[in-house]
mmCIF file of C-alpha atoms in Angstrom:
data_model
loop_
_atom_site.group_PDB
_atom_site.id
_atom_site.type_symbol
_atom_site.label_atom_id
_atom_site.label_comp_id
_atom_site.label_asym_id
_atom_site.label_seq_id
_atom_site.Cartn_x
_atom_site.Cartn_y
_atom_site.Cartn_z
ATOM 1 C CA MET A 1 0.000 0.000 0.000
ATOM 2 C CA ASN A 2 1.228 3.497 -0.854
ATOM 3 C CA PHE A 3 0.638 6.365 1.550
ATOM 4 C CA THR A 4 0.561 10.136 1.021
ATOM 5 C CA LEU A 5 1.213 12.603 3.857
ATOM 6 C CA TYR A 6 -0.194 16.154 3.749
ATOM 7 C CA LYS A 7 1.147 18.988 5.952
ATOM 8 C CA SER A 8 -0.555 22.215 6.988
ATOM 9 C CA LYS A 9 0.713 25.285 5.040
ATOM 10 C CA ASP A 10 0.050 27.573 7.998
ATOM 11 C CA THR A 11 3.457 27.282 9.652
ATOM 12 C CA THR A 12 3.100 30.449 11.687
ATOM 13 C CA ASN A 13 0.075 29.312 13.660
ATOM 14 C CA PRO A 14 1.368 27.140 16.525
ATOM 15 C CA ARG A 15 -1.930 25.209 16.693
ATOM 16 C CA LYS A 16 -2.052 24.365 12.982
ATOM 17 C CA LYS A 17 1.542 23.954 11.904
ATOM 18 C CA HIS A 18 1.753 20.375 13.254
ATOM 19 C CA ARG A 19 -1.461 19.173 11.574
ATOM 20 C CA ARG A 20 -1.012 16.159 9.280
ATOM 21 C CA ILE A 21 -3.364 14.135 7.053
ATOM 22 C CA LEU A 22 -2.359 10.640 5.916
ATOM 23 C CA THR A 23 -4.153 8.917 2.989
ATOM 24 C CA SER A 24 -3.927 5.587 1.224
ATOM 25 C CA GLU A 25 -5.829 3.872 -1.585
ATOM 26 C CA THR A 26 -6.546 0.222 -2.412
ATOM 27 C CA GLU A 27 -8.536 -1.353 -5.209
ATOM 28 C CA ARG A 28 -11.703 -1.375 -3.128
ATOM 29 C CA LEU A 29 -11.492 1.531 -0.630
ATOM 30 C CA SER A 30 -9.673 4.751 0.247
ATOM 31 C CA TYR A 31 -8.445 5.318 3.799
ATOM 32 C CA VAL A 32 -7.711 8.570 5.609
ATOM 33 C CA GLY A 33 -6.364 9.482 9.035
ATOM 34 C CA ASN A 34 -5.343 12.735 10.774
ATOM 35 C CA ASN A 35 -3.756 13.920 14.009
ATOM 36 C CA PHE A 36 -6.284 16.636 14.815
ATOM 37 C CA GLY A 37 -9.986 16.813 15.459
ATOM 38 C CA THR A 38 -12.238 14.291 17.171
ATOM 39 C CA SER A 39 -10.787 11.311 15.269
ATOM 40 C CA ALA A 40 -7.195 12.025 16.364
ATOM 41 C CA LEU A 41 -5.523 9.610 18.773
ATOM 42 C CA LYS A 42 -4.964 11.140 22.215
ATOM 43 C CA CYS A 43 -1.954 8.946 22.838
ATOM 44 C CA ASN A 44 0.201 11.224 20.588
ATOM 45 C CA SER A 45 -0.108 14.058 23.138
ATOM 46 C CA LEU A 46 0.748 11.856 26.086
ATOM 47 C CA CYS A 47 4.020 10.385 24.875
ATOM 48 C CA ARG A 48 6.473 10.310 21.956
ATOM 49 C CA TYR A 49 6.884 7.505 19.435
ATOM 50 C CA PHE A 50 9.986 6.539 17.478
ATOM 51 C CA VAL A 51 10.822 4.249 14.584
ATOM 52 C CA GLY A 52 14.209 2.542 14.477
ATOM 53 C CA VAL A 53 15.803 1.643 11.126
ATOM 54 C CA LEU A 54 18.532 -0.998 11.427
ATOM 55 C CA ASP A 55 21.426 -1.067 8.957
ATOM 56 C CA LYS A 56 22.229 -4.767 8.646
ATOM 57 C CA ASP A 57 25.677 -4.147 7.160
ATOM 58 C CA SER A 58 26.990 -1.783 9.825
ATOM 59 C CA GLY A 59 24.746 -3.035 12.615
ATOM 60 C CA GLN A 60 23.776 0.532 13.537
ATOM 61 C CA MET A 61 20.219 1.829 14.001
ATOM 62 C CA GLU A 62 18.949 5.287 13.171
ATOM 63 C CA VAL A 63 15.996 6.548 15.236
ATOM 64 C CA TYR A 64 13.262 8.815 13.766
ATOM 65 C CA ASN A 65 10.372 10.661 15.322
ATOM 66 C CA ALA A 66 7.052 8.932 14.608
ATOM 67 C CA GLU A 67 3.357 9.596 15.010
ATOM 68 C CA LEU A 68 0.333 7.236 15.159
ATOM 69 C CA PHE A 69 -2.602 7.629 12.735
ATOM 70 C CA ASN A 70 -5.952 5.875 12.989
ATOM 71 C CA MET A 71 -6.864 5.089 9.363
ATOM 72 C CA GLN A 72 -10.618 4.984 8.569
ATOM 73 C CA PRO A 73 -12.276 4.026 5.253
ATOM 74 C CA LEU A 74 -13.463 7.034 3.272
ATOM 75 C CA LEU A 75 -16.945 6.497 1.817
ATOM 76 C CA SER A 76 -17.599 8.666 -1.232
ATOM 77 C CA ASP A 77 -21.022 10.082 -2.067
ATOM 78 C CA ASP A 78 -20.467 9.455 -5.801
ATOM 79 C CA VAL A 79 -21.642 5.846 -5.756
ATOM 80 C CA ILE A 80 -23.395 4.268 -8.736
ATOM 81 C CA GLU A 81 -26.807 2.971 -7.666
ATOM 82 C CA ASP A 82 -27.220 -0.785 -7.876
ATOM 83 C CA ASP A 83 -30.020 -2.441 -9.839
ATOM 84 C CA LEU A 84 -32.575 -3.418 -7.132
ATOM 85 C CA SER A 85 -35.050 -5.207 -9.409
ATOM 86 C CA ASP A 86 -33.669 -8.656 -8.568
ATOM 87 C CA TYR A 87 -33.602 -7.862 -4.854
ATOM 88 C CA GLN A 88 -37.179 -6.596 -4.785
ATOM 89 C CA SER A 89 -38.440 -9.723 -6.553
ATOM 90 C CA LYS A 90 -37.002 -11.965 -3.799
ATOM 91 C CA SER A 91 -39.117 -13.308 -0.949
ATOM 92 C CA TYR A 92 -38.620 -12.229 2.653
ATOM 93 C CA ARG A 93 -36.801 -15.496 3.453
ATOM 94 C CA GLU A 94 -34.418 -15.029 0.486
ATOM 95 C CA LYS A 95 -33.662 -11.449 1.566
ATOM 96 C CA VAL A 96 -32.861 -12.614 5.104
ATOM 97 C CA ASP A 97 -30.622 -15.371 3.699
ATOM 98 C CA SER A 98 -28.756 -12.789 1.592
ATOM 99 C CA CYS A 99 -28.147 -10.675 4.707
ATOM 100 C CA ILE A 100 -26.864 -13.715 6.591
ATOM 101 C CA GLU A 101 -24.484 -14.563 3.721
ATOM 102 C CA ALA A 102 -23.077 -11.030 3.722
ATOM 103 C CA PHE A 103 -23.096 -10.033 7.394
ATOM 104 C CA GLY A 104 -24.069 -13.118 9.434
ATOM 105 C CA SER A 105 -21.947 -14.802 12.072
ATOM 106 C CA ASN A 106 -20.262 -18.141 11.441
ATOM 107 C CA LYS A 107 -22.998 -19.884 13.438
ATOM 108 C CA GLN A 108 -25.750 -18.263 11.335
ATOM 109 C CA LYS A 109 -23.972 -19.185 8.108
ATOM 110 C CA ARG A 110 -23.610 -22.827 9.228
ATOM 111 C CA ALA A 111 -27.326 -22.939 10.097
ATOM 112 C CA LEU A 112 -28.176 -21.461 6.679
ATOM 113 C CA ASN A 113 -26.073 -24.053 4.857
ATOM 114 C CA SER A 114 -27.574 -26.858 6.940
ATOM 115 C CA ARG A 115 -31.123 -25.672 6.163
ATOM 116 C CA ARG A 116 -30.391 -25.490 2.459
ATOM 117 C CA MET A 117 -28.903 -28.990 2.495
ATOM 118 C CA ASN A 118 -31.978 -30.321 4.334
ATOM 119 C CA GLN A 119 -34.239 -28.584 1.824
ATOM 120 C CA VAL A 120 -32.453 -30.297 -1.040
ATOM 121 C CA GLY A 121 -32.627 -33.615 0.865
ATOM 122 C CA ASN A 122 -36.388 -33.213 1.495
ATOM 123 C CA GLU A 123 -37.047 -32.451 -2.166
ATOM 124 C CA THR A 124 -35.087 -35.536 -3.190
ATOM 125 C CA LEU A 125 -36.929 -37.658 -0.605
ATOM 126 C CA ASN A 126 -40.348 -36.372 -1.728
ATOM 127 C CA MET A 127 -39.517 -37.194 -5.339
ATOM 128 C CA ALA A 128 -38.375 -40.693 -4.338
ATOM 129 C CA VAL A 129 -41.510 -41.297 -2.227
ATOM 130 C CA THR A 130 -43.771 -40.059 -5.015
ATOM 131 C CA ARG A 131 -42.019 -42.296 -7.529
ATOM 132 C CA ALA A 132 -42.242 -45.312 -5.181
ATOM 133 C CA ALA A 133 -45.946 -44.664 -4.515
ATOM 134 C CA GLU A 134 -46.651 -44.478 -8.247
ATOM 135 C CA ASN A 135 -44.840 -47.793 -8.755
ATOM 136 C CA ILE A 136 -46.810 -49.503 -5.946
ATOM 137 C CA ILE A 137 -50.152 -48.153 -7.205
ATOM 138 C CA GLY A 138 -49.260 -49.265 -10.714
ATOM 139 C CA ALA A 139 -48.290 -52.746 -9.540
ATOM 140 C CA LYS A 140 -51.117 -53.447 -7.030
ATOM 141 C CA GLY A 141 -53.925 -51.187 -8.060
ATOM 142 C CA VAL A 142 -56.009 -48.817 -5.928
ATOM 143 C CA ALA A 143 -58.626 -51.407 -4.947
ATOM 144 C CA THR A 144 -56.013 -53.790 -3.521
ATOM 145 C CA LEU A 145 -54.327 -51.011 -1.550
ATOM 146 C CA VAL A 146 -57.633 -49.888 -0.012
ATOM 147 C CA SER A 147 -58.369 -53.491 0.961
ATOM 148 C CA ASP A 148 -54.903 -53.859 2.555
ATOM 149 C CA ALA A 149 -55.379 -50.616 4.504
ATOM 150 C CA ALA A 150 -58.752 -51.792 5.826
ATOM 151 C CA GLN A 151 -57.210 -55.098 6.902
ATOM 152 C CA ASP A 152 -54.431 -53.213 8.722
ATOM 153 C CA ASP A 153 -57.065 -51.159 10.579
ATOM 154 C CA VAL A 154 -58.851 -54.351 11.672
ATOM 155 C CA GLU A 155 -55.587 -55.886 12.917
ATOM 156 C CA GLU A 156 -54.656 -52.701 14.776
ATOM 157 C CA VAL A 157 -58.020 -52.551 16.555
ATOM 158 C CA SER A 158 -57.841 -56.258 17.453
ATOM 159 C CA LEU A 159 -54.684 -55.630 19.497
ATOM 160 C CA PHE A 160 -56.788 -53.862 22.154
ATOM 161 C CA LEU A 161 -59.778 -56.205 22.150
ATOM 162 C CA PRO A 162 -60.247 -59.420 24.160
ATOM 163 C CA PRO A 163 -59.575 -62.610 22.168
ATOM 164 C CA CYS A 164 -62.494 -63.063 19.763
ATOM 165 C CA HIS A 165 -63.533 -66.578 18.694
ATOM 166 C CA GLU A 166 -65.510 -65.959 15.510
ATOM 167 C CA GLU A 167 -66.190 -69.652 14.988
ATOM 168 C CA ALA A 168 -68.059 -69.930 18.319
ATOM 169 C CA ASP A 169 -71.426 -71.714 18.331
ATOM 170 C CA LYS A 170 -72.787 -69.708 21.284
ATOM 171 C CA PRO A 171 -72.551 -65.989 22.216
ATOM 172 C CA GLU A 172 -70.837 -66.869 25.523
ATOM 173 C CA ASN A 173 -67.996 -68.497 23.599
ATOM 174 C CA VAL A 174 -67.208 -65.470 21.402
ATOM 175 C CA TYR A 175 -65.479 -63.658 24.281
ATOM 176 C CA ARG A 176 -64.755 -66.465 26.695
ATOM 177 C CA PHE A 177 -65.055 -65.716 30.388
ATOM 178 C CA GLU A 178 -61.673 -67.321 31.165
ATOM 179 C CA ASP A 179 -60.008 -64.854 28.755
ATOM 180 C CA LEU A 180 -61.370 -62.012 30.862
ATOM 181 C CA ILE A 181 -60.828 -63.430 34.362
ATOM 182 C CA SER A 182 -58.535 -66.379 35.041
ATOM 183 C CA SER A 183 -59.450 -69.055 37.590
ATOM 184 C CA ALA A 184 -56.861 -67.729 40.092
ATOM 185 C CA GLU A 185 -58.177 -64.182 39.722
ATOM 186 C CA TYR A 186 -61.748 -65.416 40.066
ATOM 187 C CA GLU A 187 -60.885 -67.101 43.378
ATOM 188 C CA ALA A 188 -59.205 -63.916 44.633
ATOM 189 C CA LEU A 189 -62.383 -61.907 43.936
ATOM 190 C CA GLN A 190 -64.406 -63.841 46.503
ATOM 191 C CA ALA A 191 -63.335 -61.783 49.521
ATOM 192 C CA PRO A 192 -63.830 -58.243 48.157
ATOM 193 C CA ALA A 193 -67.057 -59.225 46.327
ATOM 194 C CA ALA A 194 -68.639 -60.527 49.546
ATOM 195 C CA ALA A 195 -69.628 -56.959 50.429
ATOM 196 C CA LEU A 196 -71.798 -56.806 47.269
ATOM 197 C CA THR A 197 -73.232 -60.274 47.820
ATOM 198 C CA ASN A 198 -74.641 -59.372 51.241
ATOM 199 C CA LEU A 199 -76.111 -55.965 50.326
ATOM 200 C CA THR A 200 -79.766 -55.496 51.236
ATOM 201 C CA SER A 201 -82.287 -53.595 49.103
ATOM 202 C CA GLU A 202 -82.188 -50.633 51.512
ATOM 203 C CA GLU A 203 -78.384 -50.457 51.345
ATOM 204 C CA ILE A 204 -78.439 -50.595 47.532
ATOM 205 C CA LEU A 205 -80.820 -47.611 47.428
ATOM 206 C CA LYS A 206 -78.376 -45.583 49.590
ATOM 207 C CA LYS A 207 -75.355 -46.389 47.396
ATOM 208 C CA PRO A 208 -76.003 -43.660 44.763
ATOM 209 C CA GLU A 209 -75.686 -41.014 47.495
ATOM 210 C CA GLU A 210 -72.306 -42.442 48.538
ATOM 211 C CA GLU A 211 -71.058 -42.497 44.897
ATOM 212 C CA SER A 212 -68.949 -45.539 45.755
ATOM 213 C CA LEU A 213 -70.172 -47.654 42.823
ATOM 214 C CA CYS A 214 -70.743 -46.843 39.156
ATOM 215 C CA SER A 215 -74.292 -46.597 37.750
ATOM 216 C CA PHE A 216 -74.053 -49.801 35.714
ATOM 217 C CA VAL A 217 -73.132 -51.845 38.798
ATOM 218 C CA LEU A 218 -75.842 -50.188 40.928
ATOM 219 C CA GLU A 219 -78.517 -51.100 38.361
ATOM 220 C CA ASP A 220 -77.400 -54.725 38.252
ATOM 221 C CA LEU A 221 -77.304 -54.997 42.031
ATOM 222 C CA LYS A 222 -81.075 -54.366 42.032
ATOM 223 C CA SER A 223 -81.625 -57.625 40.144
ATOM 224 C CA MET A 224 -79.282 -59.996 41.968
ATOM 225 C CA PRO A 225 -80.260 -63.722 41.653
ATOM 226 C CA VAL A 226 -81.643 -65.530 44.675
ATOM 227 C CA ASP A 227 -79.508 -68.630 44.150
ATOM 228 C CA GLU A 228 -76.416 -68.316 46.368
ATOM 229 C CA SER A 229 -73.932 -69.588 43.755
ATOM 230 C CA SER A 230 -75.281 -67.346 40.959
ATOM 231 C CA ARG A 231 -75.429 -64.393 43.361
ATOM 232 C CA ASP A 232 -71.775 -64.892 44.341
ATOM 233 C CA HIS A 233 -70.711 -65.201 40.680
ATOM 234 C CA LYS A 234 -72.481 -62.015 39.670
ATOM 235 C CA ALA A 235 -71.076 -60.126 42.661
ATOM 236 C CA ARG A 236 -67.520 -61.101 41.708
ATOM 237 C CA CYS A 237 -68.043 -59.971 38.097
ATOM 238 C CA LEU A 238 -69.636 -56.682 39.161
ATOM 239 C CA TRP A 239 -66.873 -55.913 41.643
ATOM 240 C CA PHE A 240 -64.172 -56.536 39.006
ATOM 241 C CA LEU A 241 -66.088 -54.472 36.425
ATOM 242 C CA ASP A 242 -66.417 -51.574 38.878
ATOM 243 C CA THR A 243 -62.660 -51.813 39.616
ATOM 244 C CA LEU A 244 -61.814 -51.716 35.893
ATOM 245 C CA ILE A 245 -63.961 -48.602 35.393
ATOM 246 C CA LYS A 246 -62.368 -46.789 38.357
ATOM 247 C CA PHE A 247 -58.903 -47.821 37.184
ATOM 248 C CA SER A 248 -59.570 -46.166 33.793
ATOM 249 C CA TYR A 249 -59.931 -42.769 35.533
ATOM 250 C CA LYS A 250 -56.250 -42.725 36.480
ATOM 251 C CA LYS A 251 -53.528 -41.142 34.310
ATOM 252 C CA VAL A 252 -50.097 -41.980 35.721
ATOM 253 C CA ILE A 253 -49.719 -44.917 38.120
ATOM 254 C CA LYS A 254 -47.211 -44.176 40.874
ATOM 255 C CA LYS A 255 -48.007 -47.026 43.287
ATOM 256 C CA LYS A 256 -47.543 -50.781 43.012
ATOM 257 C CA CYS A 257 -51.088 -51.269 44.298
ATOM 258 C CA PRO A 258 -53.035 -48.578 42.439
ATOM 259 C CA MET A 259 -56.460 -49.746 43.660
ATOM 260 C CA GLY A 260 -55.479 -49.828 47.325
ATOM 261 C CA PRO A 261 -54.913 -52.573 49.884
ATOM 262 C CA ASP A 262 -58.501 -53.879 49.653
ATOM 263 C CA CYS A 263 -57.910 -54.981 46.093
ATOM 264 C CA PRO A 264 -56.297 -58.450 45.854
ATOM 265 C CA ARG A 265 -52.646 -58.418 44.862
ATOM 266 C CA ILE A 266 -53.225 -60.601 41.811
ATOM 267 C CA ILE A 267 -55.853 -58.124 40.521
ATOM 268 C CA ASN A 268 -53.543 -55.143 41.060
ATOM 269 C CA LYS A 269 -50.830 -57.013 39.188
ATOM 270 C CA LYS A 270 -53.223 -57.816 36.321
ATOM 271 C CA LEU A 271 -54.256 -54.166 35.997
ATOM 272 C CA MET A 272 -50.650 -52.939 35.915
ATOM 273 C CA LYS A 273 -49.492 -55.594 33.457
ATOM 274 C CA ASN A 274 -52.394 -55.672 30.995
ATOM 275 C CA PHE A 275 -53.851 -52.152 31.062
ATOM 276 C CA THR A 276 -50.912 -49.740 31.362
ATOM 277 C CA ALA A 277 -48.141 -48.655 29.018
ATOM 278 C CA LEU A 278 -44.566 -47.998 30.132
ATOM 279 C CA THR A 279 -43.223 -44.483 29.565
ATOM 280 C CA TYR A 280 -39.940 -42.722 30.436
ATOM 281 C CA ASN A 281 -40.359 -39.376 32.192
ATOM 282 C CA SER A 282 -38.093 -37.241 34.418
ATOM 283 C CA GLY A 283 -35.390 -39.897 34.481
ATOM 284 C CA ARG A 284 -37.582 -42.793 35.546
ATOM 285 C CA ILE A 285 -39.976 -45.352 34.066
ATOM 286 C CA GLN A 286 -43.679 -44.843 34.822
ATOM 287 C CA ASN A 287 -46.903 -46.724 34.119
ATOM 288 C CA LEU A 288 -49.320 -44.656 32.054
ATOM 289 C CA ILE A 289 -52.943 -45.222 31.050
ATOM 290 C CA SER A 290 -52.788 -43.934 27.478
ATOM 291 C CA ALA A 291 -55.743 -43.451 25.118
ATOM 292 C CA SER A 292 -55.146 -46.891 23.594
ATOM 293 C CA MET A 293 -55.011 -48.499 27.050
ATOM 294 C CA LYS A 294 -58.284 -46.814 28.008
ATOM 295 C CA ALA A 295 -59.816 -48.259 24.829
ATOM 296 C CA LYS A 296 -58.563 -51.694 25.886
ATOM 297 C CA ILE A 297 -60.085 -51.291 29.365
ATOM 298 C CA THR A 298 -63.375 -50.246 27.753
ATOM 299 C CA ALA A 299 -63.375 -53.337 25.512
ATOM 300 C CA TYR A 300 -62.835 -55.644 28.502
ATOM 301 C CA VAL A 301 -65.556 -53.827 30.458
ATOM 302 C CA VAL A 302 -67.981 -54.327 27.542
ATOM 303 C CA ALA A 303 -67.081 -58.015 27.233
ATOM 304 C CA LEU A 304 -67.560 -58.604 30.960
ATOM 305 C CA ALA A 305 -70.827 -56.653 30.986
ATOM 306 C CA LEU A 306 -72.111 -58.884 28.166
ATOM 307 C CA HIS A 307 -71.534 -61.969 30.313
ATOM 308 C CA ILE A 308 -73.284 -60.313 33.262
ATOM 309 C CA ASN A 309 -76.366 -59.110 31.329
ATOM 310 C CA LYS A 310 -77.049 -62.051 29.036
ATOM 311 C CA PHE A 311 -75.241 -60.451 26.081
ATOM 312 C CA GLN A 312 -77.285 -57.285 25.790
ATOM 313 C CA ILE A 313 -76.017 -54.135 27.516
ATOM 314 C CA ASP A 314 -76.856 -50.451 27.846
ATOM 315 C CA LEU A 315 -73.885 -48.836 26.070
ATOM 316 C CA THR A 316 -75.015 -45.316 27.012
ATOM 317 C CA LEU A 317 -74.876 -46.193 30.709
ATOM 318 C CA LEU A 318 -71.419 -47.722 30.358
ATOM 319 C CA GLN A 319 -70.207 -44.810 28.251
ATOM 320 C CA ARG A 320 -71.160 -42.351 30.988
ATOM 321 C CA ASP A 321 -69.510 -44.494 33.659
ATOM 322 C CA MET A 322 -66.315 -44.663 31.544
ATOM 323 C CA LYS A 323 -66.478 -40.874 30.867
ATOM 324 C CA LEU A 324 -66.214 -41.402 27.102
ATOM 325 C CA HIS A 325 -67.762 -39.752 24.069
ATOM 326 C CA GLU A 326 -70.626 -41.697 22.564
ATOM 327 C CA THR A 327 -68.842 -42.069 19.204
ATOM 328 C CA ARG A 328 -65.823 -43.624 20.931
ATOM 329 C CA MET A 329 -67.976 -46.165 22.782
ATOM 330 C CA LEU A 330 -69.897 -47.052 19.612
ATOM 331 C CA ASP A 331 -66.657 -47.503 17.642
ATOM 332 C CA ILE A 332 -65.395 -49.982 20.244
ATOM 333 C CA ALA A 333 -68.751 -51.795 20.357
ATOM 334 C CA LYS A 334 -68.821 -52.127 16.559
ATOM 335 C CA ALA A 335 -65.230 -53.391 16.556
ATOM 336 C CA MET A 336 -66.387 -56.072 19.027
ATOM 337 C CA ARG A 337 -69.075 -57.068 16.468
ATOM 338 C CA LEU A 338 -72.078 -55.944 18.524
ATOM 339 C CA LYS A 339 -75.376 -55.041 16.900
ATOM 340 C CA ILE A 340 -76.349 -51.506 17.904
ATOM 341 C CA SER A 341 -79.965 -50.596 18.628
ATOM 342 C CA LYS A 342 -81.787 -47.677 20.215
ATOM 343 C CA LYS A 343 -84.491 -47.689 22.890
ATOM 344 C CA LYS A 344 -85.569 -45.930 26.066
ATOM 345 C CA GLY A 345 -83.340 -46.110 29.110
ATOM 346 C CA LEU A 346 -84.166 -47.758 32.401
ATOM 347 C CA PRO A 347 -86.444 -45.970 34.912
ATOM 348 C CA GLY A 348 -84.483 -43.413 36.915
ATOM 349 C CA LEU A 349 -81.608 -43.411 34.413
ATOM 350 C CA GLY A 350 -82.919 -41.212 31.649
ATOM 351 C CA ALA A 351 -86.071 -43.173 30.863
ATOM 352 C CA ASP A 352 -87.298 -40.263 28.750
ATOM 353 C CA GLU A 353 -84.255 -40.322 26.454
ATOM 354 C CA ASP A 354 -82.960 -42.837 23.939
ATOM 355 C CA HIS A 355 -80.099 -45.118 24.980
ATOM 356 C CA LYS A 356 -77.827 -47.098 22.692
ATOM 357 C CA PHE A 357 -77.836 -50.841 23.392
ATOM 358 C CA GLY A 358 -75.342 -53.417 22.165
ATOM 359 C CA THR A 359 -76.252 -57.050 21.537
ATOM 360 C CA LEU A 360 -73.871 -59.948 20.880
ATOM 361 C CA SER A 361 -75.594 -62.500 18.666
ATOM 362 C CA LEU A 362 -74.649 -65.032 16.015
ATOM 363 C CA PRO A 363 -73.758 -64.827 13.223
ATOM 364 C CA LEU A 364 -71.378 -61.940 13.981
ATOM 365 C CA PRO A 365 -71.793 -58.883 11.736
ATOM 366 C CA SER A 366 -68.751 -57.878 9.685
ATOM 367 C CA TYR A 367 -66.662 -55.004 11.011
ATOM 368 C CA LYS A 368 -65.901 -52.074 8.723
ATOM 369 C CA PRO A 369 -63.596 -49.504 10.356
ATOM 370 C CA SER A 370 -64.658 -45.916 9.779
ATOM 371 C CA GLY A 371 -62.091 -44.423 7.423
ATOM 372 C CA GLY A 372 -61.208 -40.774 6.938
ATOM 373 C CA GLN A 373 -62.951 -37.814 8.500
ATOM 374 C CA ARG A 374 -66.564 -37.868 9.493
ATOM 375 C CA LYS A 375 -68.860 -35.907 7.187
ATOM 376 C CA ARG A 376 -69.689 -32.465 8.458
ATOM 377 C CA LYS A 377 -73.294 -31.503 8.914
ATOM 378 C CA LYS A 378 -74.530 -28.920 6.458
ATOM 379 C CA MET A 379 -75.521 -25.628 8.018
ATOM 380 C CA ASP A 380 -78.809 -24.116 6.854
#
């Protein structure tokens, strides 16, 4: 770089005779610095600077007075205006990217490059997926794909339903009782169910005020059989059904015995093993009742209620006990191959309104999962 030094011509004025202006030019910018005014360095007035020039042949150094200049770029007003048509046609995102390329930090530039690489990768992936989908549709055909999707839906739903024996010759063999309650669990239910077995009519009428039992169980307690063996069997089933419904209200299970000490250990273990999902939260594993697990509990409640009520049940009553939407309960009932009907509810339980009833009868109706969104009602 070449420099040019300008001196003040006013040598008589003691304040101006020492003024100097230093300039330099490069291909891109011009620089200027001076030792007076606001841009001058104050260090020149506080001390003296020298430059030493060493003669390598003689080994002697000559010392010269020196002065420091702070060189600043000189921006001229005679700048040719750029063509802004391309810039104005860009989107806001492209303008921001241009600013990051010119003035952004290294971190911002790396993020910009990474985003652009991902964008290219996504475009390539979308093209590959589209091409693969076209090949599959061309090879299988739309009808076959729709059939496969429906079959997948049926298999997915069946994961949360009790074992279904479609070839059964009787309704009681479609969802077998032993698949719902094992013999060991059935024996363990004797002690807690004894309280229901010995309830009198007066005590049953007081139960709704206590809110200790769900509505479905309270209704069935009013029609308990006289035979001691049948009465004990129904009490055990009702107690387990009531426990399943109350268990579905929980969200995260934090205790090994979620239903308390009065619930047999084998029942608590069954609930934790069969009706909860493991999740990792806050550094530890927890048992969670997810939406799919609640659907599974509902399916087992429906199956058990069918055995209790001779394979016809009030779905509306169960739906309210389970705190579900009606559409959700009906979807589960249809997946379990029940025939849905509508009639008035029982006295005292909305007798003036229609209730949905589910009936298990042979032959089983075919199950068609509802696909896509439900049709919206037209507004007048």
